[in-house]
Short mmCIF file of C-alpha atoms in Angstrom, two decimals:
data_model
loop_
_atom_site.label_atom_id
_atom_site.label_comp_id
_atom_site.label_asym_id
_atom_site.label_seq_id
_atom_site.Cartn_x
_atom_site.Cartn_y
_atom_site.Cartn_z
CA MET A 9 -0.01 -0.01 -0.02
CA ASP A 10 1.36 3.38 -1.02
CA PHE A 11 0.30 6.25 1.23
CA ALA A 12 -0.75 9.49 -0.37
CA PRO A 13 -0.43 12.84 1.49
CA ALA A 14 -3.57 13.61 3.44
CA SER A 15 -5.33 16.90 2.92
CA TYR A 16 -5.52 19.06 6.04
CA GLU A 17 -9.26 19.25 5.33
CA ARG A 18 -9.46 15.60 6.49
CA LEU A 19 -7.47 15.94 9.65
CA PRO A 20 -9.45 15.91 12.92
CA LYS A 21 -9.75 19.14 14.93
CA THR A 22 -8.18 21.41 12.31
CA SER A 23 -9.03 25.10 12.68
CA ALA A 24 -10.65 27.24 9.95
CA LEU A 25 -7.79 29.75 10.13
CA PHE A 26 -5.16 27.07 9.53
CA LEU A 27 -7.10 25.55 6.64
CA ASP A 28 -7.46 28.91 4.95
CA TYR A 29 -3.80 29.74 5.55
CA VAL A 30 -2.52 26.58 3.81
CA SER A 31 -4.99 26.48 0.93
CA ARG A 32 -6.78 29.82 0.57
CA TYR A 33 -4.19 32.38 1.67
CA ASP A 34 -6.05 35.27 0.09
CA ARG A 35 -8.69 34.97 2.80
CA VAL A 36 -6.22 35.52 5.66
CA GLY A 37 -3.43 37.52 3.98
CA GLN A 38 -4.41 40.69 5.86
CA PHE A 39 -3.25 39.01 9.13
CA TYR A 40 0.19 37.97 7.88
CA ASN A 41 3.12 39.26 5.85
CA GLY A 42 3.17 37.05 2.78
CA SER A 43 2.32 33.65 1.39
CA PRO A 44 4.54 30.82 2.63
CA TYR A 45 4.61 29.24 -0.82
CA ASP A 46 5.77 32.30 -2.74
CA SER A 47 9.51 32.82 -2.89
CA ALA A 48 9.00 36.54 -3.41
CA SER A 49 7.58 36.79 0.13
CA TYR A 50 10.86 35.70 1.71
CA LYS A 51 12.93 37.90 -0.58
CA ALA A 52 10.87 40.93 0.38
CA VAL A 53 11.41 40.28 4.11
CA ALA A 54 15.12 39.60 3.61
CA ASN A 55 15.53 42.86 1.71
CA GLN A 56 13.94 44.84 4.58
CA LEU A 57 16.08 43.07 7.20
CA ARG A 58 19.26 43.56 5.19
CA HIS A 59 18.92 47.29 5.63
CA GLY A 60 17.91 47.16 9.26
CA ALA A 61 20.04 47.24 12.39
CA ASN A 62 20.84 43.97 14.14
CA GLU A 63 23.19 43.32 17.03
CA ARG A 64 24.79 40.31 15.36
CA ILE A 65 28.13 40.46 17.21
CA ALA A 66 26.55 40.16 20.65
CA LEU A 67 24.25 37.45 19.34
CA ILE A 68 27.15 35.43 17.92
CA GLU A 69 28.90 35.47 21.27
CA ILE A 70 25.78 34.18 23.08
CA LEU A 71 25.15 31.47 20.48
CA THR A 72 28.74 30.28 20.57
CA ARG A 73 28.72 29.97 24.33
CA GLN A 74 25.37 28.27 24.59
CA ASN A 75 25.91 25.83 21.75
CA GLN A 76 29.27 24.83 23.13
CA ALA A 77 27.53 23.98 26.43
CA PHE A 78 24.93 21.94 24.57
CA GLY A 79 27.63 19.95 22.80
CA CYS A 80 26.67 20.98 19.29
CA GLY A 81 28.76 19.87 16.30
CA GLU A 82 30.92 21.63 13.77
CA ARG A 83 28.08 22.37 11.32
CA THR A 84 26.24 24.30 14.05
CA PHE A 85 29.26 26.52 14.68
CA ALA A 86 29.70 27.03 10.96
CA ASN A 87 26.11 28.24 10.79
CA ILE A 88 26.69 30.54 13.73
CA GLN A 89 29.62 32.12 11.89
CA ARG A 90 27.44 32.49 8.81
CA LEU A 91 25.09 34.66 10.86
CA LYS A 92 27.82 37.27 11.09
CA GLU A 93 27.14 38.16 7.46
CA PRO A 94 24.40 40.76 6.92
CA THR A 95 23.17 38.71 3.98
CA THR A 96 22.47 35.59 6.09
CA PHE A 97 19.12 35.13 7.76
CA ALA A 98 17.50 32.81 10.26
CA VAL A 99 14.68 30.31 9.80
CA VAL A 100 13.46 29.98 13.34
CA THR A 101 11.24 27.49 15.06
CA GLY A 102 10.76 26.62 18.72
CA GLN A 103 8.94 24.57 21.27
CA GLN A 104 8.49 23.99 24.96
CA VAL A 105 11.26 21.87 26.41
CA GLY A 106 9.24 18.71 26.74
CA LEU A 107 10.41 15.63 28.66
CA LEU A 108 12.57 13.35 26.44
CA SER A 109 12.07 15.88 23.61
CA GLY A 110 8.31 15.91 24.00
CA PRO A 111 5.73 14.97 21.35
CA ALA A 112 6.89 13.79 17.92
CA PHE A 113 5.90 17.04 16.25
CA THR A 114 8.83 18.73 18.00
CA ILE A 115 11.19 16.78 15.78
CA TYR A 116 9.03 17.48 12.72
CA LYS A 117 9.18 21.22 13.43
CA ALA A 118 13.00 21.21 13.61
CA LEU A 119 13.26 19.18 10.42
CA THR A 120 10.93 21.62 8.66
CA ALA A 121 13.16 24.53 9.67
CA VAL A 122 16.17 22.68 8.30
CA ARG A 123 14.39 21.92 5.00
CA LEU A 124 13.10 25.48 4.58
CA ALA A 125 16.50 27.03 5.37
CA GLN A 126 18.10 24.86 2.69
CA SER A 127 15.35 25.65 0.20
CA LEU A 128 15.71 29.40 0.77
CA SER A 129 19.50 29.20 0.54
CA ASP A 130 19.19 27.35 -2.78
CA GLY A 131 16.89 30.14 -3.97
CA GLY A 132 19.32 32.94 -3.11
CA VAL A 133 18.21 33.86 0.44
CA ALA A 134 21.09 32.45 2.58
CA SER A 135 19.53 31.02 5.73
CA VAL A 136 20.39 28.88 8.75
CA PRO A 137 18.00 26.82 10.96
CA VAL A 138 17.51 28.05 14.54
CA PHE A 139 15.65 26.34 17.40
CA TRP A 140 14.35 28.61 20.19
CA LEU A 141 14.03 26.63 23.42
CA ALA A 142 10.91 27.87 25.22
CA THR A 143 12.52 27.60 28.66
CA GLU A 144 10.73 30.66 30.08
CA ASP A 145 7.33 29.00 29.95
CA HIS A 146 6.07 28.12 33.44
CA ASP A 147 3.53 25.38 32.60
CA LEU A 148 5.48 22.42 34.02
CA GLU A 149 2.46 20.11 33.96
CA GLU A 150 2.32 20.37 30.17
CA VAL A 151 5.95 19.28 29.68
CA SER A 152 6.54 16.95 32.63
CA GLN A 153 5.32 13.88 30.77
CA THR A 154 5.33 12.27 27.34
CA ALA A 155 4.24 8.86 26.11
CA THR A 156 5.41 5.73 24.28
CA TYR A 157 3.61 2.63 23.08
CA ASP A 158 3.73 -0.86 24.58
CA ASP A 159 3.59 -4.03 22.44
CA GLU A 160 -0.22 -3.69 22.09
CA TYR A 161 -0.04 0.05 21.25
CA ASN A 162 -1.37 1.12 24.61
CA LEU A 163 0.12 4.43 25.63
CA VAL A 164 2.64 4.27 28.44
CA ASP A 165 3.15 7.60 30.20
CA LEU A 166 6.73 8.65 30.97
CA LYS A 167 6.84 11.19 33.80
CA ASP A 168 9.08 13.32 35.98
CA GLN A 169 7.34 15.85 38.23
CA GLY A 170 10.57 17.84 38.59
CA ASP A 171 12.33 19.58 41.46
CA ARG A 172 10.86 23.09 41.16
CA PRO A 173 12.40 26.05 43.01
CA ALA A 174 9.02 27.87 43.09
CA PRO A 175 5.44 26.93 42.14
CA GLN A 176 5.46 29.05 38.98
CA SER A 177 9.15 29.14 38.11
CA PRO A 178 10.24 28.86 34.44
CA VAL A 179 10.45 25.24 33.39
CA GLY A 180 13.93 25.64 31.93
CA GLY A 181 15.42 25.81 35.41
CA VAL A 182 13.45 22.95 36.92
CA LYS A 183 15.65 19.96 37.82
CA LEU A 184 14.98 16.38 36.85
CA THR A 185 14.56 13.87 39.72
CA ASN A 186 15.13 10.17 40.11
CA GLU A 187 11.81 9.69 38.29
CA ILE A 188 13.68 10.17 35.04
CA SER A 189 15.57 6.92 35.52
CA ALA A 190 12.25 5.05 35.92
CA ALA A 191 10.87 6.74 32.80
CA LEU A 192 13.91 5.67 30.77
CA GLN A 193 13.48 2.10 32.02
CA LEU A 194 9.86 2.11 30.84
CA LEU A 195 10.98 3.38 27.43
CA GLU A 196 13.63 0.66 27.22
CA LYS A 197 11.02 -1.97 27.97
CA ALA A 198 8.69 -0.59 25.31
CA LEU A 199 11.29 -0.71 22.55
CA PRO A 200 12.56 -3.86 20.80
CA PRO A 201 16.23 -4.79 21.41
CA GLY A 202 18.64 -3.59 18.75
CA ALA A 203 20.93 -0.84 17.59
CA PRO A 204 18.18 1.83 17.25
CA ARG A 205 17.03 1.32 20.82
CA ASP A 206 20.61 1.22 22.15
CA ARG A 207 21.51 4.51 20.45
CA VAL A 208 18.51 6.55 21.46
CA LEU A 209 18.70 5.31 25.06
CA ARG A 210 22.43 6.09 25.25
CA ASP A 211 21.78 9.63 23.98
CA LEU A 212 18.87 10.14 26.30
CA ARG A 213 20.76 8.86 29.39
CA ASP A 214 23.67 11.14 28.51
CA CYS A 215 21.31 14.14 28.67
CA TYR A 216 18.42 13.29 30.99
CA GLN A 217 20.03 12.66 34.36
CA PRO A 218 18.76 13.43 37.89
CA GLY A 219 19.80 16.98 38.76
CA ALA A 220 20.05 18.19 35.18
CA THR A 221 17.74 21.11 34.28
CA TRP A 222 14.91 20.72 31.85
CA GLY A 223 16.41 23.26 29.46
CA ARG A 224 19.91 21.82 29.52
CA ALA A 225 18.74 18.17 29.05
CA PHE A 226 16.42 19.12 26.16
CA GLY A 227 19.06 21.23 24.44
CA GLN A 228 21.74 18.56 24.69
CA PHE A 229 19.47 15.92 23.22
CA ILE A 230 18.32 18.10 20.35
CA ALA A 231 21.96 18.86 19.68
CA LYS A 232 22.69 15.15 19.30
CA VAL A 233 19.69 14.47 17.10
CA PHE A 234 20.30 17.36 14.73
CA SER A 235 24.07 17.55 14.66
CA GLN A 236 24.26 16.57 10.98
CA TRP A 237 22.12 19.58 10.00
CA GLY A 238 23.82 22.22 12.12
CA VAL A 239 20.72 23.48 13.91
CA VAL A 240 21.56 26.47 16.06
CA LEU A 241 20.04 26.47 19.54
CA LEU A 242 19.12 29.41 21.76
CA ASP A 243 17.99 29.30 25.38
CA PRO A 244 16.36 32.63 26.26
CA LEU A 245 16.66 31.99 30.00
CA ASP A 246 19.99 33.81 29.93
CA GLU A 247 20.75 37.33 31.24
CA ALA A 248 22.79 38.18 28.16
CA VAL A 249 19.81 37.34 25.91
CA HIS A 250 17.52 39.50 28.06
CA ARG A 251 19.93 42.41 27.83
CA LEU A 252 19.46 42.33 24.05
CA SER A 253 15.71 42.68 24.76
CA ALA A 254 15.71 45.21 27.60
CA HIS A 255 14.93 48.15 25.29
CA ILE A 256 11.86 46.29 23.99
CA TYR A 257 10.61 45.72 27.52
CA ALA A 258 11.00 49.44 28.25
CA GLN A 259 9.09 50.40 25.08
CA VAL A 260 6.29 47.94 25.88
CA ILE A 261 5.95 49.60 29.27
CA GLU A 262 5.72 53.03 27.64
CA ARG A 263 3.20 51.91 24.97
CA THR A 264 1.16 49.40 26.96
CA ARG A 265 -2.23 51.02 26.26
CA THR A 266 -1.53 51.56 22.57
CA LEU A 267 -0.36 47.98 22.07
CA ARG A 268 -3.28 46.59 24.03
CA ASP A 269 -5.74 48.58 21.93
CA ARG A 270 -4.14 47.36 18.71
CA LEU A 271 -4.32 43.75 19.87
CA LEU A 272 -7.97 44.11 20.93
CA GLU A 273 -8.77 45.51 17.49
CA ARG A 274 -7.02 42.58 15.85
CA SER A 275 -8.96 40.12 17.97
CA GLU A 276 -12.20 41.72 16.90
CA ALA A 277 -11.10 41.61 13.24
CA LEU A 278 -10.31 37.90 13.42
CA ILE A 279 -13.74 37.20 15.00
CA ARG A 280 -15.50 39.28 12.30
CA ASN A 281 -13.80 37.14 9.67
CA GLY A 282 -15.04 33.90 11.24
CA TYR A 283 -11.92 32.96 13.25
CA THR A 284 -11.02 33.03 16.92
CA ALA A 285 -8.43 34.99 18.82
CA GLN A 286 -6.04 32.32 20.07
CA VAL A 287 -4.68 34.39 22.98
CA HIS A 288 -7.08 36.39 25.16
CA VAL A 289 -6.11 40.03 25.63
CA GLY A 290 -7.51 41.41 28.86
CA GLU A 291 -8.29 44.99 29.78
CA GLN A 292 -5.18 45.10 32.01
CA SER A 293 -2.79 43.01 29.85
CA THR A 294 0.77 44.22 29.32
CA LEU A 295 2.23 41.34 27.24
CA MET A 296 4.90 40.65 29.92
CA PHE A 297 5.64 38.57 32.97
CA PHE A 298 7.76 39.57 35.95
CA ALA A 299 9.80 37.33 38.22
CA LYS A 300 8.49 37.60 41.79
CA GLU A 301 9.98 35.41 44.46
CA GLY A 302 11.09 32.97 41.75
CA ASN A 303 7.61 32.79 40.21
CA ARG A 304 6.76 33.98 36.72
CA THR A 305 3.89 36.35 37.38
CA ALA A 306 1.68 38.19 34.91
CA LEU A 307 2.33 41.96 34.85
CA ASN A 308 -0.85 44.06 34.69
CA GLU A 309 -1.55 47.73 34.12
CA GLN A 310 -4.41 49.97 35.18
CA SER A 311 -4.61 53.77 35.17
CA GLY A 312 -0.89 54.08 34.43
CA LYS A 313 0.18 51.85 37.36
CA PHE A 314 1.60 48.36 37.07
CA SER A 315 1.15 45.41 39.40
CA MET A 316 1.67 41.67 39.86
CA ASP A 317 -1.39 39.70 40.99
CA GLY A 318 -3.17 42.95 41.68
CA ALA A 319 -0.73 43.94 44.45
CA GLY A 320 2.19 46.32 44.87
CA ALA A 321 1.48 49.12 42.39
CA ILE A 322 4.56 50.54 40.64
CA SER A 323 4.93 53.44 38.21
CA ALA A 324 6.02 53.09 34.61
CA ALA A 325 9.27 54.95 35.37
CA GLU A 326 10.16 52.56 38.21
CA LEU A 327 9.31 49.52 36.05
CA LYS A 328 11.47 50.81 33.17
CA SER A 329 14.37 51.26 35.57
CA LEU A 330 13.95 47.64 36.71
CA ALA A 331 13.89 46.46 33.09
CA GLU A 332 17.22 48.14 32.55
CA LYS A 333 18.85 46.87 35.75
CA GLN A 334 17.24 43.45 36.01
CA PRO A 335 16.21 42.40 32.49
CA LEU A 336 16.24 38.68 33.42
CA ASP A 337 13.24 39.32 35.69
CA PHE A 338 11.12 40.20 32.63
CA SER A 339 9.85 37.79 30.04
CA PRO A 340 7.35 38.10 27.14
CA ASN A 341 4.00 36.40 26.84
CA ALA A 342 2.97 34.35 23.82
CA LEU A 343 2.09 37.41 21.72
CA LEU A 344 5.25 39.42 22.51
CA ARG A 345 7.71 36.50 22.38
CA PRO A 346 7.84 36.31 18.56
CA PHE A 347 8.65 40.03 18.33
CA VAL A 348 11.36 39.74 20.98
CA GLN A 349 12.79 36.71 19.20
CA ASP A 350 12.82 38.51 15.82
CA ASN A 351 14.59 41.54 17.23
CA ILE A 352 17.38 39.22 18.35
CA PHE A 353 17.59 37.17 15.16
CA PRO A 354 17.40 38.37 11.51
CA THR A 355 14.37 36.11 11.10
CA VAL A 356 13.17 35.68 7.52
CA ALA A 357 10.77 32.81 8.33
CA TYR A 358 9.21 31.14 11.35
CA VAL A 359 8.10 27.50 11.27
CA ALA A 360 4.85 27.26 13.23
CA GLY A 361 2.31 24.71 14.33
CA PRO A 362 -1.45 25.41 13.92
CA SER A 363 -1.85 27.09 17.33
CA GLU A 364 1.23 29.28 16.88
CA LEU A 365 -0.02 30.27 13.43
CA ALA A 366 -3.22 31.45 15.05
CA TYR A 367 -1.63 33.72 17.67
CA LEU A 368 0.89 35.05 15.14
CA ALA A 369 -2.08 36.51 13.32
CA GLN A 370 -2.56 38.62 16.47
CA SER A 371 1.18 39.42 16.91
CA GLN A 372 1.39 40.93 13.46
CA VAL A 373 0.11 44.28 14.85
CA LEU A 374 3.20 44.51 17.04
CA TYR A 375 5.51 44.34 14.05
CA GLN A 376 3.37 47.00 12.36
CA GLU A 377 3.55 49.21 15.42
CA TRP A 378 7.34 49.12 15.40
CA GLY A 379 7.73 49.20 11.60
CA ARG A 380 9.54 45.88 11.47
CA PRO A 381 8.68 43.12 9.00
CA GLN A 382 6.99 40.06 10.44
CA PRO A 383 8.73 36.90 9.20
CA ILE A 384 6.90 34.65 6.75
CA ILE A 385 5.06 31.96 8.69
CA PHE A 386 5.64 28.48 7.31
CA PRO A 387 3.42 25.61 8.57
CA ARG A 388 5.46 22.81 10.10
CA ALA A 389 5.37 19.43 8.44
CA GLY A 390 2.99 16.86 9.92
CA PHE A 391 3.44 13.10 9.84
CA THR A 392 1.60 9.98 10.82
CA LEU A 393 4.03 7.04 10.94
CA VAL A 394 2.89 3.47 10.17
CA ASP A 395 4.88 0.46 11.33
CA ALA A 396 4.97 -2.88 9.45
CA ARG A 397 2.38 -4.62 11.70
CA THR A 398 -0.11 -1.77 11.30
CA HIS A 399 0.64 -1.58 7.60
CA ARG A 400 -0.29 -5.29 7.17
CA VAL A 401 -3.58 -4.78 9.00
CA MET A 402 -4.44 -1.77 6.87
CA GLU A 403 -3.70 -3.67 3.65
CA LYS A 404 -5.75 -6.66 4.83
CA TYR A 405 -8.89 -4.53 5.18
CA ARG A 406 -7.99 -1.89 2.59
CA ILE A 407 -8.15 0.75 5.33
CA SER A 408 -6.61 4.22 5.05
CA VAL A 409 -5.42 6.45 7.84
CA GLU A 410 -8.27 8.75 7.06
CA ASP A 411 -10.70 5.88 7.83
CA VAL A 412 -9.19 5.71 11.32
CA TRP A 413 -9.37 9.48 11.79
CA GLN A 414 -13.12 9.35 11.15
CA GLY A 415 -13.58 7.48 14.41
CA GLU A 416 -14.53 4.12 15.84
CA GLU A 417 -17.94 3.72 14.19
CA HIS A 418 -16.71 4.47 10.69
CA LEU A 419 -13.66 2.24 11.12
CA ARG A 420 -15.83 -0.66 12.42
CA ARG A 421 -18.01 -0.44 9.33
CA ALA A 422 -15.04 -0.25 6.98
CA ILE A 423 -13.36 -3.30 8.52
CA ALA A 424 -16.60 -5.33 8.59
CA ALA A 425 -17.44 -4.42 5.00
CA SER A 426 -14.00 -5.61 3.86
CA ALA A 427 -13.91 -8.71 6.01
CA PHE A 428 -17.32 -10.16 5.11
CA ALA A 429 -17.72 -10.70 1.42
CA GLU A 430 -21.53 -10.98 1.35
CA GLY A 431 -21.79 -7.41 0.05
CA TRP A 432 -24.26 -6.27 2.69
CA SER A 433 -22.67 -2.84 3.06
CA ALA A 434 -22.98 -2.10 -0.65
CA ARG A 435 -26.55 -3.38 -0.76
CA LEU A 436 -27.49 -1.15 2.20
CA ASP A 437 -25.96 1.82 0.41
CA GLU A 438 -27.90 0.93 -2.78
CA THR A 439 -31.09 0.61 -0.78
CA GLU A 440 -30.58 3.97 0.91
CA GLN A 441 -29.90 5.59 -2.50
CA GLY A 442 -33.05 3.95 -3.86
CA PHE A 443 -35.12 5.37 -1.03
CA THR A 444 -33.65 8.79 -1.65
CA GLN A 445 -34.49 8.65 -5.36
CA LEU A 446 -38.01 7.34 -4.69
CA LEU A 447 -38.74 10.08 -2.18
CA GLU A 448 -37.41 12.71 -4.57
CA ARG A 449 -39.90 11.62 -7.23
CA LEU A 450 -42.65 11.43 -4.61
CA ARG A 451 -41.81 14.94 -3.45
CA LYS A 452 -42.74 16.35 -6.88
CA ASP A 453 -46.11 14.55 -6.82
CA VAL A 454 -46.86 15.73 -3.28
CA GLU A 455 -46.01 19.31 -4.12
CA THR A 456 -48.63 19.19 -6.91
CA ILE A 457 -51.32 17.43 -4.91
CA ASP A 458 -50.93 19.11 -1.45
CA PRO A 459 -47.83 21.24 -0.61
CA THR A 460 -48.68 21.07 3.08
CA LEU A 461 -47.61 17.42 3.07
CA LEU A 462 -44.00 18.34 2.15
CA ASP A 463 -42.98 18.76 5.81
CA PRO A 464 -44.33 15.35 6.88
CA LEU A 465 -42.57 13.84 3.83
CA LYS A 466 -39.29 15.44 4.85
CA HIS A 467 -39.74 14.13 8.39
CA SER A 468 -40.38 10.61 7.01
CA GLU A 469 -37.23 10.84 4.90
CA GLU A 470 -35.17 11.81 7.97
CA LYS A 471 -36.60 8.89 9.92
CA ILE A 472 -35.78 6.44 7.12
CA LYS A 473 -32.23 7.70 6.95
CA HIS A 474 -31.87 7.47 10.72
CA GLN A 475 -33.18 3.89 10.71
CA MET A 476 -30.79 2.92 7.87
CA ASP A 477 -27.84 4.37 9.78
CA GLN A 478 -28.88 2.45 12.90
CA LEU A 479 -29.20 -0.76 10.86
CA LYS A 480 -25.69 -0.30 9.38
CA GLY A 481 -24.32 0.21 12.85
CA LYS A 482 -26.06 -2.89 14.27
CA ILE A 483 -24.81 -5.08 11.41
CA SER A 484 -21.28 -3.72 11.81
CA ARG A 485 -21.36 -4.39 15.54
CA ALA A 486 -22.72 -7.88 15.00
CA ALA A 487 -19.93 -8.58 12.50
CA MET A 488 -17.30 -7.38 14.92
CA THR A 489 -18.77 -9.46 17.75
CA LYS A 490 -18.65 -12.46 15.46
CA SER A 491 -14.96 -12.07 15.05
CA GLN A 492 -12.78 -11.15 17.99
CA LEU A 493 -9.87 -10.79 15.60
CA LEU A 494 -11.61 -8.00 13.73
CA ALA A 495 -12.31 -6.23 17.05
CA ARG A 496 -8.64 -6.52 18.07
CA HIS A 497 -7.53 -5.13 14.74
CA GLU A 498 -9.97 -2.22 14.98
CA GLN A 499 -8.76 -1.25 18.46
CA SER A 500 -5.11 -1.71 17.43
CA LEU A 501 -5.54 0.75 14.55
CA LEU A 502 -7.31 3.28 16.77
CA ARG A 503 -4.68 3.07 19.49
CA PHE A 504 -1.74 3.44 17.11
CA LEU A 505 -3.09 5.97 14.58
CA LEU A 506 -5.46 7.95 16.76
CA PRO A 507 -4.18 7.67 20.32
CA ARG A 508 -6.52 9.23 22.90
CA LYS A 509 -8.50 10.51 19.87
CA HIS A 510 -5.70 12.85 18.79
CA LEU A 511 -3.17 12.84 16.02
CA GLN A 512 -0.30 10.47 16.71
CA GLU A 513 2.28 13.25 16.45
CA ARG A 514 0.69 15.10 19.39
CA GLU A 515 0.48 12.19 21.86
CA VAL A 516 3.57 9.99 21.20
CA SER A 517 7.20 11.00 21.78
CA GLY A 518 9.51 11.19 18.81
CA VAL A 519 12.03 9.07 20.69
CA TYR A 520 9.70 6.05 20.36
CA PHE A 521 10.04 6.15 16.58
CA LEU A 522 13.76 6.82 16.68
CA GLY A 523 14.13 3.86 19.00
CA ARG A 524 12.32 1.57 16.56
CA ALA A 525 13.39 2.84 13.13
CA GLY A 526 16.75 4.43 13.98
CA TYR A 527 18.06 7.90 13.34
CA GLU A 528 17.92 7.08 9.61
CA LEU A 529 14.23 7.84 9.92
CA LEU A 530 15.15 11.53 10.14
CA ASP A 531 16.51 11.46 6.61
CA ARG A 532 13.33 9.86 5.31
CA LEU A 533 11.18 12.43 7.07
CA TYR A 534 13.35 15.26 5.76
CA SER A 535 13.06 14.02 2.16
CA GLN A 536 9.24 14.16 2.38
CA ILE A 537 8.99 17.77 3.47
CA GLN A 538 7.76 20.10 0.74
CA THR A 539 8.31 23.86 0.75
CA ASP A 540 5.87 24.79 -2.06
CA SER A 541 2.78 23.36 -0.35
CA SER A 542 1.59 21.78 2.87
CA SER A 543 -0.04 18.44 3.56
CA HIS A 544 0.01 15.79 6.24
CA GLN A 545 2.31 12.94 5.23
CA VAL A 546 1.61 9.30 6.00
CA LEU A 547 4.88 7.38 6.07
CA ALA A 548 5.51 3.62 6.50
CA TYR A 549 8.71 2.66 8.29
#
């Protein structure tokens, strides 16, 4: 069975904004800075950045120091040196520093940045791939666990609750505990013996050790995985990085009301166009957090005074002075973070997931306010991976991944229809079509005889369709009950391809696939990434 790319229209839980962005850009172009599939978009941004100021020397020093600490390879340092040139740009992506690298899409995002940077370089816009480690985020619960499969494709949670210095401290500084050793043992048990398992476990154990911080462990592992592509890493939880951003924090303090008004207007515009505002902007929002007793606390503003948690009012002048003296105490929220990032890097493109793409439609107004070009937003590649056992089951019943995505009832019918050769499913479909055609002819007669009977006729048609659907379901369930093997295959497909009713890439860690298929899988994934269009790839390994 050859797998064709799946249209995003068929993916479960895909937003209207994302669908329009990847296939009907003209509908959403007002919220972004250029089509991701038009090379002219990138050239226009690069031309504007080429003539703008950028503190590249200070950035190079930070990147060199950090990437040495992460253990990056020669290609990474060659790319850092390339950034010295005013004609070299960054293709940036980023993600929260999830346990054991987090969900599989983290790896797909990094690979997409590598592929896009190469494509742009080939087209005359010299670019290097950059991964921004979201170490300042304080949602530890979201990153403290990931999952692998057992032999029956049940999800096995891998956890470490972390040693946290404060309840809301940035996750990058949280330390791993002895739980990480148990998590790695569970992963080892879930993977088959062999060279792929040995390598991924060796790399993970080198990085994920009790006492190591979340940010350091994540960065070291990503450095190992992507050494051949020279991905440049940046950890923003660094005072030198914050000093590059201190002037932005000061300007945000000065222009809090103006920025808030612009963002509220943008939220309203998105809603008017049938979309949603991904990030809520409150009447007291300032776009920043402040470190208070080790906790990352939202900074609010009301009547020209600023406060944390509604207490301890401080003036704008006092807050600006703090931003200059203690920049590490300040951090941007989701809307401001892209702008801070793109004032540090000469960013020509940002590789985003669906949720990021949504809030970047809001962040665009910040770039407009400062007169700086927003990078072109490129949708990250998406993959569903199919192992040999699942592949055989899908071939046996002529099942596609899209059949699984449509849910348990649809999948049950598809398997039963394929497994039982009596043709009952086709005959039920023919019968339903026959009823529809008969009622359509009858509708014309009724309209002539007595139009008041049209509503009862419509009601009867709906009841017939409902009864036919129920009959299909009952026959499917009876067929599945008749064969326990069919039922096991149905559940196996659901567990592997739609775990917890979500896309596989969102629930399962990328290290599971590396531990089964080896690091060579990365090359196969890379080769499937397209830069002139977007689709969800289904790949057998």
